[in-house]
mmCIF file of C-alpha atoms in Angstrom:
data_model
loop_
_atom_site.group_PDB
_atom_site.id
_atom_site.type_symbol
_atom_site.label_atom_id
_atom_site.label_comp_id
_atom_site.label_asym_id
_atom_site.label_seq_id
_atom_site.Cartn_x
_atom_site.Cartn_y
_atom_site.Cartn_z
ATOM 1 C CA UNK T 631 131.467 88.849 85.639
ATOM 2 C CA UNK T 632 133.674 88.800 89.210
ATOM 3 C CA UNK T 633 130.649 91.078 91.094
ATOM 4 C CA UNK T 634 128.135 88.096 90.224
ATOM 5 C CA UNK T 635 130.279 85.184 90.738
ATOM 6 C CA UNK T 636 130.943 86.666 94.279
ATOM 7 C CA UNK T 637 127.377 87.269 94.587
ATOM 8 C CA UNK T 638 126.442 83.458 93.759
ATOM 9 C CA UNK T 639 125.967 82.798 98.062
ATOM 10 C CA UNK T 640 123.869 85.705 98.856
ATOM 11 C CA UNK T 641 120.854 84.151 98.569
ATOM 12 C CA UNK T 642 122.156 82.663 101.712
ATOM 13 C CA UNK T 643 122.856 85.952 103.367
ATOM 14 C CA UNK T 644 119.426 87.630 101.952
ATOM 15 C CA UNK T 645 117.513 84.871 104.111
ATOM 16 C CA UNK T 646 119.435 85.019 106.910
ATOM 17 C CA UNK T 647 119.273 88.822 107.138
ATOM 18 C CA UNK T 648 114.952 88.142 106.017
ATOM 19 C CA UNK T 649 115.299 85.496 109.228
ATOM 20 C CA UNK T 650 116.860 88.022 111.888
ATOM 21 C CA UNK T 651 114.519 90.756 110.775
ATOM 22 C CA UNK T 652 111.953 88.362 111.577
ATOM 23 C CA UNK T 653 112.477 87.931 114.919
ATOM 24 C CA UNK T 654 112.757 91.786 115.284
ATOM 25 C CA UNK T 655 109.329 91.855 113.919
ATOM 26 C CA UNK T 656 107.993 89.429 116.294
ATOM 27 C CA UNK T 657 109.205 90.924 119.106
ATOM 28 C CA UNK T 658 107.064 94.356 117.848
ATOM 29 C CA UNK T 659 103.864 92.390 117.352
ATOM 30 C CA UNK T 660 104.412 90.893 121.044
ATOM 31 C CA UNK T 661 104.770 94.635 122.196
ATOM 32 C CA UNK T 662 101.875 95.628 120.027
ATOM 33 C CA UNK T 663 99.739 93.478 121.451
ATOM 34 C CA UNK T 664 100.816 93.554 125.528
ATOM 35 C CA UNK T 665 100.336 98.112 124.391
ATOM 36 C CA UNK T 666 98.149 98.244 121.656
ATOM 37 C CA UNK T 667 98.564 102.467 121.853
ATOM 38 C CA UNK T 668 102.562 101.733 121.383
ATOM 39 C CA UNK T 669 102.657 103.997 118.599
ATOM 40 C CA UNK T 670 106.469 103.970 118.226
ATOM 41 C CA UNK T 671 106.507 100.052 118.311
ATOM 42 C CA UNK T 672 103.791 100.559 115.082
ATOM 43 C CA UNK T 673 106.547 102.633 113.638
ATOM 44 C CA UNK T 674 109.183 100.598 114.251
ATOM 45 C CA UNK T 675 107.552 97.743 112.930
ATOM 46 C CA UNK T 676 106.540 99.560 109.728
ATOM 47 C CA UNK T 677 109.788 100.198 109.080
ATOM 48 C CA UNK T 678 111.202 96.713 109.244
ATOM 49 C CA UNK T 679 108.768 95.510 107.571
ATOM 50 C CA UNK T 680 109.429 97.776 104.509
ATOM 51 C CA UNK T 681 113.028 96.866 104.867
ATOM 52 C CA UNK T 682 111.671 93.123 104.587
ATOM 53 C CA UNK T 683 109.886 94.021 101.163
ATOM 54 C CA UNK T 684 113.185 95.567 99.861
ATOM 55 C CA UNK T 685 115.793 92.588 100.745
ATOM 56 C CA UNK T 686 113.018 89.782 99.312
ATOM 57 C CA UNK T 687 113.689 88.462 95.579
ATOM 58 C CA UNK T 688 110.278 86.804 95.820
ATOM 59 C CA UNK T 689 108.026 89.560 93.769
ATOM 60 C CA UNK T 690 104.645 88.184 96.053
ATOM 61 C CA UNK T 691 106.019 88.459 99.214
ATOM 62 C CA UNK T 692 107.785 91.872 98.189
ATOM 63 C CA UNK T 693 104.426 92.984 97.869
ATOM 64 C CA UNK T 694 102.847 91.467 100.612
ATOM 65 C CA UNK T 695 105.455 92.636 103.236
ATOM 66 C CA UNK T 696 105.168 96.529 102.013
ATOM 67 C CA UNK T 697 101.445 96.190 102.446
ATOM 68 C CA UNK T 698 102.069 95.197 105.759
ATOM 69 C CA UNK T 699 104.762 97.618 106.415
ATOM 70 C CA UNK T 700 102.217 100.538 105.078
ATOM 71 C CA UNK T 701 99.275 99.033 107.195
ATOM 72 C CA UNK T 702 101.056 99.470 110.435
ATOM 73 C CA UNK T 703 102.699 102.842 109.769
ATOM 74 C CA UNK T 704 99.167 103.684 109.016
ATOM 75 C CA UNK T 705 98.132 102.441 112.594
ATOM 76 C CA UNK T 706 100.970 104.010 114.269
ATOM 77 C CA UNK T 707 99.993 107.847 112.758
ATOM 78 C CA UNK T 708 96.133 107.053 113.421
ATOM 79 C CA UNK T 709 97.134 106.817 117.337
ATOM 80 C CA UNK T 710 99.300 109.779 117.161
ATOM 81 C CA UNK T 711 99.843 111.884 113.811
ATOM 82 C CA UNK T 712 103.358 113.308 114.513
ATOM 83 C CA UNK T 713 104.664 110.138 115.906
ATOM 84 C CA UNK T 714 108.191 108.612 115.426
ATOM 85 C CA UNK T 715 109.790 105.192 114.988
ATOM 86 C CA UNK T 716 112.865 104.832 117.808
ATOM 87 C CA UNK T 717 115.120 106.286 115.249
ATOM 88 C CA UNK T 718 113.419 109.618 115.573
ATOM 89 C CA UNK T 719 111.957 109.489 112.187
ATOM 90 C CA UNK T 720 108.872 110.741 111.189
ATOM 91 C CA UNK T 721 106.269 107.870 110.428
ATOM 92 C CA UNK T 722 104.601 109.627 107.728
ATOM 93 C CA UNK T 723 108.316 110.118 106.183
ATOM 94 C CA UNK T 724 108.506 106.562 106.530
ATOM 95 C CA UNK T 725 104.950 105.807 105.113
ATOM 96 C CA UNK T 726 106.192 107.922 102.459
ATOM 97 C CA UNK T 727 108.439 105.850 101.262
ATOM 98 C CA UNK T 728 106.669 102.330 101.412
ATOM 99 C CA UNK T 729 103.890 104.251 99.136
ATOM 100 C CA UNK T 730 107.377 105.525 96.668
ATOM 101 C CA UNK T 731 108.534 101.857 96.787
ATOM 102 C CA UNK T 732 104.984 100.931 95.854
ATOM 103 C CA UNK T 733 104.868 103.033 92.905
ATOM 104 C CA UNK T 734 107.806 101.171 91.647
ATOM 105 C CA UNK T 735 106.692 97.688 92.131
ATOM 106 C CA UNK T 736 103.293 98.922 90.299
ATOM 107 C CA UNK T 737 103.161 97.346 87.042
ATOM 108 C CA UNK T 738 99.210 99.667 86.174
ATOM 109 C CA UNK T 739 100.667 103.086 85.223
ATOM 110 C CA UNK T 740 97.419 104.683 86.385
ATOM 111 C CA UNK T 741 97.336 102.807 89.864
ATOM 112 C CA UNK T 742 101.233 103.800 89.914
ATOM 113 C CA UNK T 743 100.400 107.456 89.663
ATOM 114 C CA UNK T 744 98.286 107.481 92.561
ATOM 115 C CA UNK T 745 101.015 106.035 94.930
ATOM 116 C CA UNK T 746 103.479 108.487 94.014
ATOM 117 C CA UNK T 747 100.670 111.143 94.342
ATOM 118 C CA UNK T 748 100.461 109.814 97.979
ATOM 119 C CA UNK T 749 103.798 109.636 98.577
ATOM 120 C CA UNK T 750 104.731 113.212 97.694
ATOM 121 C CA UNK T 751 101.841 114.270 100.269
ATOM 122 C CA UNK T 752 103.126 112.423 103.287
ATOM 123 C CA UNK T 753 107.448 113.962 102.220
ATOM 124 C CA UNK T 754 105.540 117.501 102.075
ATOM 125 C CA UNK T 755 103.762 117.166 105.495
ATOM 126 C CA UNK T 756 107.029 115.372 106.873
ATOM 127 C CA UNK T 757 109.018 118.813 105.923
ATOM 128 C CA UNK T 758 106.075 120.902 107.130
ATOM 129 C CA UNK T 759 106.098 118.991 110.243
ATOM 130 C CA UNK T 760 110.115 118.944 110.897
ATOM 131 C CA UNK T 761 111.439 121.807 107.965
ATOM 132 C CA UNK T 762 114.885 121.182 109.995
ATOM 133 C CA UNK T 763 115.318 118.105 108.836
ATOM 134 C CA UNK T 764 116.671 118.013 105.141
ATOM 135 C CA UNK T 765 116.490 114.468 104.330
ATOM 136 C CA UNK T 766 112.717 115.283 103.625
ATOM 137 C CA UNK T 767 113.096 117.834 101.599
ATOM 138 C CA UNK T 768 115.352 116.330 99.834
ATOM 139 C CA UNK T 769 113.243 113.273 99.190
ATOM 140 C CA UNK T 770 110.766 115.518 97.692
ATOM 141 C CA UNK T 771 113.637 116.693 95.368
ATOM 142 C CA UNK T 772 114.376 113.097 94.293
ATOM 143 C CA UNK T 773 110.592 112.688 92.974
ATOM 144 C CA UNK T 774 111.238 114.944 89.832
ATOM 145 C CA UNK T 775 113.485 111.507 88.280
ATOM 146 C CA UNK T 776 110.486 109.483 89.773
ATOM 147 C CA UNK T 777 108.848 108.493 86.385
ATOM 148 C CA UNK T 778 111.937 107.760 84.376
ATOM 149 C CA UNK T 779 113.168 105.536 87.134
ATOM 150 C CA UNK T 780 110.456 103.667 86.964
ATOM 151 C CA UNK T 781 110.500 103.094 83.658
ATOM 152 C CA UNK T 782 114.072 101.775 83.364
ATOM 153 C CA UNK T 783 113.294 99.743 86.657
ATOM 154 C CA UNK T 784 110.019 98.104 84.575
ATOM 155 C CA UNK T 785 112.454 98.066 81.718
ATOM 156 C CA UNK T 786 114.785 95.566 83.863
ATOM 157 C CA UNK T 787 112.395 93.515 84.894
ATOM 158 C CA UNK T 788 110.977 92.824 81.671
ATOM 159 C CA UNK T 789 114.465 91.543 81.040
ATOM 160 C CA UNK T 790 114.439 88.926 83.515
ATOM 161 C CA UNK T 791 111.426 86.812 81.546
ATOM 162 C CA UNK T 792 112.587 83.515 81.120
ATOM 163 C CA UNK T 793 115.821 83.703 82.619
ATOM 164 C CA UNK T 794 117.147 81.264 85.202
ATOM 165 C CA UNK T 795 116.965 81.664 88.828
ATOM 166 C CA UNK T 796 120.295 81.965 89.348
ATOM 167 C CA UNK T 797 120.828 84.694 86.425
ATOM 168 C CA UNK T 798 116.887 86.838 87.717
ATOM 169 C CA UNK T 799 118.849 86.914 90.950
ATOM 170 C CA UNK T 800 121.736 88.396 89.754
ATOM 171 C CA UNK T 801 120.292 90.676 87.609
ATOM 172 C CA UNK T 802 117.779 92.001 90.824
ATOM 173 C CA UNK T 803 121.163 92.449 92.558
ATOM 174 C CA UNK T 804 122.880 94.977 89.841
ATOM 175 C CA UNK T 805 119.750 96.351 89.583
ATOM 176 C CA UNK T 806 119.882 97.244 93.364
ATOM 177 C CA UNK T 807 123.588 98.081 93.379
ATOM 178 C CA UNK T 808 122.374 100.898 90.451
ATOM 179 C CA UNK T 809 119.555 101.605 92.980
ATOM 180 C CA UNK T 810 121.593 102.337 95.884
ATOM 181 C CA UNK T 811 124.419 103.805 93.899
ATOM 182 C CA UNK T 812 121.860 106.646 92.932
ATOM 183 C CA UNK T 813 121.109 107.315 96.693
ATOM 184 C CA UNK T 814 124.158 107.461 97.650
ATOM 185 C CA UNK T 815 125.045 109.702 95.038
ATOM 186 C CA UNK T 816 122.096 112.222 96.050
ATOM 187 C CA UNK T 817 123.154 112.188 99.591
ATOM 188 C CA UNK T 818 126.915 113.035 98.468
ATOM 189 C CA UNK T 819 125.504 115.809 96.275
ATOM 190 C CA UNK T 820 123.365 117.251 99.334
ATOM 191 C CA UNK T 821 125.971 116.798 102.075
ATOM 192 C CA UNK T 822 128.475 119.042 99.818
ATOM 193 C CA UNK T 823 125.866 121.646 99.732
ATOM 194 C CA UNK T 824 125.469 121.159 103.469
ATOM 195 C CA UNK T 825 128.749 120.435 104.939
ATOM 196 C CA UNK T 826 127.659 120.917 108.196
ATOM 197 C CA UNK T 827 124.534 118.484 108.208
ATOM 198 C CA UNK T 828 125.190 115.944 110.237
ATOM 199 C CA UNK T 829 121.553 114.130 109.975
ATOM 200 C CA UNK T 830 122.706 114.063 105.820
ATOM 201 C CA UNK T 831 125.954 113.050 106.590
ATOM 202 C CA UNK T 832 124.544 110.015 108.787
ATOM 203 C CA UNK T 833 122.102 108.965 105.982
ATOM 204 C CA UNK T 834 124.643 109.269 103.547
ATOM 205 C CA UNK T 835 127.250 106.905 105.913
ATOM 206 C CA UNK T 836 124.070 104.167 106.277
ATOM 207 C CA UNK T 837 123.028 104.083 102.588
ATOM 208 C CA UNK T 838 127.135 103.844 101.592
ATOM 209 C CA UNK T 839 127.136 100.584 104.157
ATOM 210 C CA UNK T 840 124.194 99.190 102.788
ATOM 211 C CA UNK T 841 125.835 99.628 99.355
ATOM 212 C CA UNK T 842 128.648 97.671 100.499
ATOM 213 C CA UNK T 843 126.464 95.137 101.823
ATOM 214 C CA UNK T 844 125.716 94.268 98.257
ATOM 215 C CA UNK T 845 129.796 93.790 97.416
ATOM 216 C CA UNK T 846 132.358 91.965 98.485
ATOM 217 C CA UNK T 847 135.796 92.073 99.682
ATOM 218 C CA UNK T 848 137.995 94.683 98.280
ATOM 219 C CA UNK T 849 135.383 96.892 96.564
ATOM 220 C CA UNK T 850 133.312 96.853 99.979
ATOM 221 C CA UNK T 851 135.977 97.649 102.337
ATOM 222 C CA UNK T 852 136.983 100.642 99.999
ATOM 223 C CA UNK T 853 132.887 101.757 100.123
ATOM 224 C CA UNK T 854 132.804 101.096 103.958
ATOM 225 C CA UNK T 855 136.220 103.201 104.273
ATOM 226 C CA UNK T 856 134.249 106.325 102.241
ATOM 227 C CA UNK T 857 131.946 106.067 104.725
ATOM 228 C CA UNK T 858 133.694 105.875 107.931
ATOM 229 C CA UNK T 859 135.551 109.250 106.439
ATOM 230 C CA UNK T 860 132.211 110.864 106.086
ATOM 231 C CA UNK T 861 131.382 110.209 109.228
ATOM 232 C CA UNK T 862 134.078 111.483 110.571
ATOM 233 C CA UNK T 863 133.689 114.495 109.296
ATOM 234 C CA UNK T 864 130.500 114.935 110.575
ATOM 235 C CA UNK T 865 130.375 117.245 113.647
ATOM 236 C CA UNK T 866 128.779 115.961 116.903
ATOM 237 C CA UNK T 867 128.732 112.564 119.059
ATOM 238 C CA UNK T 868 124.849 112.179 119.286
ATOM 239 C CA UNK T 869 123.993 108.685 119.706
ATOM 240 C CA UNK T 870 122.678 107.776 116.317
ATOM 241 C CA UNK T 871 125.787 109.054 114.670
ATOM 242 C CA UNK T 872 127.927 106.589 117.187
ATOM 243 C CA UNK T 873 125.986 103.927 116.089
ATOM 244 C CA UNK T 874 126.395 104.418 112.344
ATOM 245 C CA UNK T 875 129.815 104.049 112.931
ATOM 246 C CA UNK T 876 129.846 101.407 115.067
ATOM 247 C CA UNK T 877 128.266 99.412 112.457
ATOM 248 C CA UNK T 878 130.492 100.686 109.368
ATOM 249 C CA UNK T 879 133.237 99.981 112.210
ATOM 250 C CA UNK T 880 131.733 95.921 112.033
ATOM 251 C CA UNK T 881 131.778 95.552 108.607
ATOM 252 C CA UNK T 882 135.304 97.022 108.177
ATOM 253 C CA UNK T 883 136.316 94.535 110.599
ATOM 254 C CA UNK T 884 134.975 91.570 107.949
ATOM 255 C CA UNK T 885 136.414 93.294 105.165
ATOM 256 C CA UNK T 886 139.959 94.760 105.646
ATOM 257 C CA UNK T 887 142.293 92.815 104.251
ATOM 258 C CA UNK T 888 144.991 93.164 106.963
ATOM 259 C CA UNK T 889 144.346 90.520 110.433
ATOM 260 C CA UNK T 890 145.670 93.499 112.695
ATOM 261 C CA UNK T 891 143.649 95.977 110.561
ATOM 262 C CA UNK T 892 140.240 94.196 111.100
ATOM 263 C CA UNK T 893 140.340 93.021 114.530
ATOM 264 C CA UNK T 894 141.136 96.546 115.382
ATOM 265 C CA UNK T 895 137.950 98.058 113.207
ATOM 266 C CA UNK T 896 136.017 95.045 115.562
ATOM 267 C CA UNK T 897 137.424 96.093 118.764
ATOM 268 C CA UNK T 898 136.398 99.958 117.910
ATOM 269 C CA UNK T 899 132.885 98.611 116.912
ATOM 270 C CA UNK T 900 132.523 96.946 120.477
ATOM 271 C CA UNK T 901 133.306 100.192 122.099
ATOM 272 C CA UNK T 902 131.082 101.893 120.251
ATOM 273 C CA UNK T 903 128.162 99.724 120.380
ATOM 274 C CA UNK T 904 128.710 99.853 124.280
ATOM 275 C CA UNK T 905 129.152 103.581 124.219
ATOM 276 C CA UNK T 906 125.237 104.148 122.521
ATOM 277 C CA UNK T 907 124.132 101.362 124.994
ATOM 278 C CA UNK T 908 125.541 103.136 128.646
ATOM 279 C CA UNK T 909 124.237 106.346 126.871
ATOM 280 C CA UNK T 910 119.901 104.515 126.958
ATOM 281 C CA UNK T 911 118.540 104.759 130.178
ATOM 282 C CA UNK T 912 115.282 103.190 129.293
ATOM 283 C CA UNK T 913 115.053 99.595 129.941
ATOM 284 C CA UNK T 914 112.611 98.990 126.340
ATOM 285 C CA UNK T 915 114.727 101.285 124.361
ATOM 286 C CA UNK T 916 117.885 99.877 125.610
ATOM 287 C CA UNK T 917 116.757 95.875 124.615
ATOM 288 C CA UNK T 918 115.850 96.606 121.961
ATOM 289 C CA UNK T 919 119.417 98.350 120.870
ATOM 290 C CA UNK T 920 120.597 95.390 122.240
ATOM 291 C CA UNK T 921 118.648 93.371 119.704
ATOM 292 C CA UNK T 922 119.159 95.351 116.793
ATOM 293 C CA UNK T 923 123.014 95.059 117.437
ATOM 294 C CA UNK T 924 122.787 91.176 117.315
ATOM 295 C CA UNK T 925 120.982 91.222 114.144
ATOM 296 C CA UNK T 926 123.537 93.325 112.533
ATOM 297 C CA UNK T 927 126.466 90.995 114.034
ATOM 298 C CA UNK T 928 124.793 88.149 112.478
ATOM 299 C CA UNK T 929 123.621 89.632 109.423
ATOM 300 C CA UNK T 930 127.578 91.554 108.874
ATOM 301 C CA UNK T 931 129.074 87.784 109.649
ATOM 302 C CA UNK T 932 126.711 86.418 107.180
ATOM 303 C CA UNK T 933 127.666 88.657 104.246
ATOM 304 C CA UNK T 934 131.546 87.797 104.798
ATOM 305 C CA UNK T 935 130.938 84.261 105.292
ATOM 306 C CA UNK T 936 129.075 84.700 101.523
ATOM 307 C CA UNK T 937 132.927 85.576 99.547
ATOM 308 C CA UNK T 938 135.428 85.068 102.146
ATOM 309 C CA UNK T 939 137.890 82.648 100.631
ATOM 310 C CA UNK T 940 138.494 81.595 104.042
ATOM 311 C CA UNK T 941 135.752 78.812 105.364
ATOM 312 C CA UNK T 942 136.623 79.670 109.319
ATOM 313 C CA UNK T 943 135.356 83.226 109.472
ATOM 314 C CA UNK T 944 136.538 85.109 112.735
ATOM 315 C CA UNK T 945 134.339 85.029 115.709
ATOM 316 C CA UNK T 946 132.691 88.281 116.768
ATOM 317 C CA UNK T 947 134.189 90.343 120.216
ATOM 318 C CA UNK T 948 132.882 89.218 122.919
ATOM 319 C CA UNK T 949 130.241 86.606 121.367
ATOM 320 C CA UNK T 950 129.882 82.796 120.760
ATOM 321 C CA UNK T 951 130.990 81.199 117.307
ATOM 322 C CA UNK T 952 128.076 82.135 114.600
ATOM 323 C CA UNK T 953 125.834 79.704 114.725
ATOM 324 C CA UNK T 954 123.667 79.788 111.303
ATOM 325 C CA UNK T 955 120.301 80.023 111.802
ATOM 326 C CA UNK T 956 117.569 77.947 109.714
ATOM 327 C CA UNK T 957 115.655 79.619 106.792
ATOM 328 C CA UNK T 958 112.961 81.772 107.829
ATOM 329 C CA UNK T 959 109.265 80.213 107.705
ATOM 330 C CA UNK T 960 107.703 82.806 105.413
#
C-alpha cells in the first residue's frame, strides 16, 4: 500500500539515526571511563542503548544492544540506587522497561515470564520511589495487556518466515506503527483523566513525534500538529517541555506542506532549542544538549529526505548543508 511504498528508504534513515546514536554512545563510554562513579552518564547510556535495540531490524543485534542497555542501567543503580539519567528519569523506570522489551523479544514463554516478573518490580519501586510521577504508575497499568501483546507480537513475527527483506521490513514497520499507536493511545487516555499533568502531557507529545517518525508527509505533519496542540495545552515552561516542542517544532518544519509554513515551524525550533540551552548552566549538561540537538537535526533531515518528492531538501537554521554520514560499523 502508499504507507509502505513511502517507507521503501527508511532503511536509510533507521541507520543513520542507529549511526548518530552511536556517537552519543561513545561519547558516554569516554565519560564512563575518564568518571567511572558517573552514575547519570550509566543512565544515560542505558537508555540509548535501549533506544538502539528498538530502531534495529537485525533480531541479534536487537538483542545484543538491550543486554547492553540493561547491563549499564544495572551499573548506574549499583553506584547509586535512586539515580537518574539527565532527563530526570528514574533508572530503575528505565531498567524497567529494557526487562518489558525483553519479555517481548523472548521467544521461551517460561524465560519470558520471568522478565516481565522483573519488570513489574523495578515500575513498582519507581512509583514507590517518585508516587508523583504518573507515567510509572501508569506503566504498571499497561502490564495487565502484557501477555496478549505478546502473543500477537510472536504471532507477527511468525508471519515474516520466508518473506523477503524488503517485505520482513515492512511488516516490522506496521508492526511498530501498531506498537506506538497503542502508546500513544494510553497516554491520550491518561492525560484526559489528568488534564493538568504536564509530565503525561510531555510523554504523550514525544511518543506522538516518534509515531510520526514512522510516516511520511501528510499523515506525519497532521500527527506532529496533534502534538504540538497537546503541548500547548500543557501548563508550565520547564525546560524539558521547551524541548519537546522544539523538536515537534523541527519536524513540522520538514513536513508542512506550505514553504512559509515550514520555515516558520524551523525558525520557532531554533529559538527554542536556544531557549533550553541559555537556560543549562553546567558546562557537561549543556554539551551534551548540544549534541543531542544535532542528532535530532540530522536524524529529522534524514526522515524527510526518505519521501520528500523533492531531491534538494532545505538546509537546517543556522547549520551547514546535511552531509550524510556513512553506515554505522556495528
Amino acid at each position: 500500500n502508499n504507507f509502505r511504498q513511502k517507507m521503501q528508504a527508511s532503511p536509510e534513515q533507521v541507520a543513520e539515526m542507529i549511526y548518530q546514536i552511536g556517537r552519543k554512545c561513545k561519547d558516554l563510554e569516554d565519560r564512563t571511563k575518564y568518571n567511572p562513579a558517573d552514575y547519570q552518564s550509566f543512565a544515560d547510556w542505558g537508555s540509548m542503548l535501549m533506544h538502539m535495540s528498538m530502531v534495529s531490524d537485525d533480531q541479534e543485534k536487537k538483542k545484543w544492544y538491550l543486554e547492553q542497555s540493561i547491563e549499564k542501567l544495572e551499573q548506574a543503580i549499583s553506584i547509586k540506587e535512586d539515580c537518574r539519567s539527565s532527563e530526570n528519569e528514574l533508572a530503575i523506570f528505565s531498567l524497567g522497561n529494557a526487562l518489558y522489551f525483553k519479555y517481548f523479544l523472548e521467544k521461551d514463554d517460561t524465560v519470558a515470564e520471568g522478565h516481565l516478573k522483573l519488570a513489574r518490580q523495578k515500575f513498582e519501586l519507581a512509583q514507590q520511589r517518585d508516587p508523583s510521577n504518573s507515567m510509572y504508575a501508569s506503566m504498571l497499568e499497561q502490564l495487565s495487556g502484557a501477555r496478549e501483546q505478546r502473543r500477537a507480537t510472536h504471532e507477527h513475527l511468525r508471519r515474516l518466515e520466508g518473506k523477503t527483506e524488503a517485505e520482513r521490513h515492512n511488516e516490522i514497520r506496521t508492526l511498530q506503527v501498531q506498537m506506538f499507536e497503542e502508546v500513544v493511545a494510553n497516554l491520550r487516555a491518561q492525560v484526559e483523566r489528568e488534564p493538568g499533568n504536564a509530565a503525561a502531557a510531555c510523554e504523550l507529545a514525544k511518543s506522538m513525534f516518534e509515531l510520526a517518525m514512522l510516516h511520511a508527509g501528510d499523515e506525519a505533519f497532521k500527527i506532529l500538529t496533534k502534538a504540538h496542540a497537546v503541548l500547548d495545552s500543557a501548563g508550565g515552561q520547564d525546560p524539558q517541555k521547551l524541548w519537546i516542542q522544539a523538536v515537534v517544532a523541527q519536524a513540522r518544519g520538514y513536513s508542512d506542506p506550505s514553504p512559509a509554513a515550514a520555515r516558520a515551524h524551523r525558525q520557532q525550533a531554533h529559538e527554542l532549542f536556544e531557549a533550553v540551552l541559555s537556560m543549562e548552566a553546567q558546562r557537561d549538561r549543556h554539551a551534551a544538549l548540544k549534541q543531542e540537538r544535532e542528532i535530532l537535526e540530522k536524524t529529522i533531515l534524514t526522515w524527510h529526505e526518505s519521501w520528500s518528492p523533492d531531491p534538494d531538501a532545505p538546509v537546517l537554521i543556522n547549520e551547514e548543508p546535511h552531509r550524510r554520514q556513512p553506515p554505522p560499523r556495528l
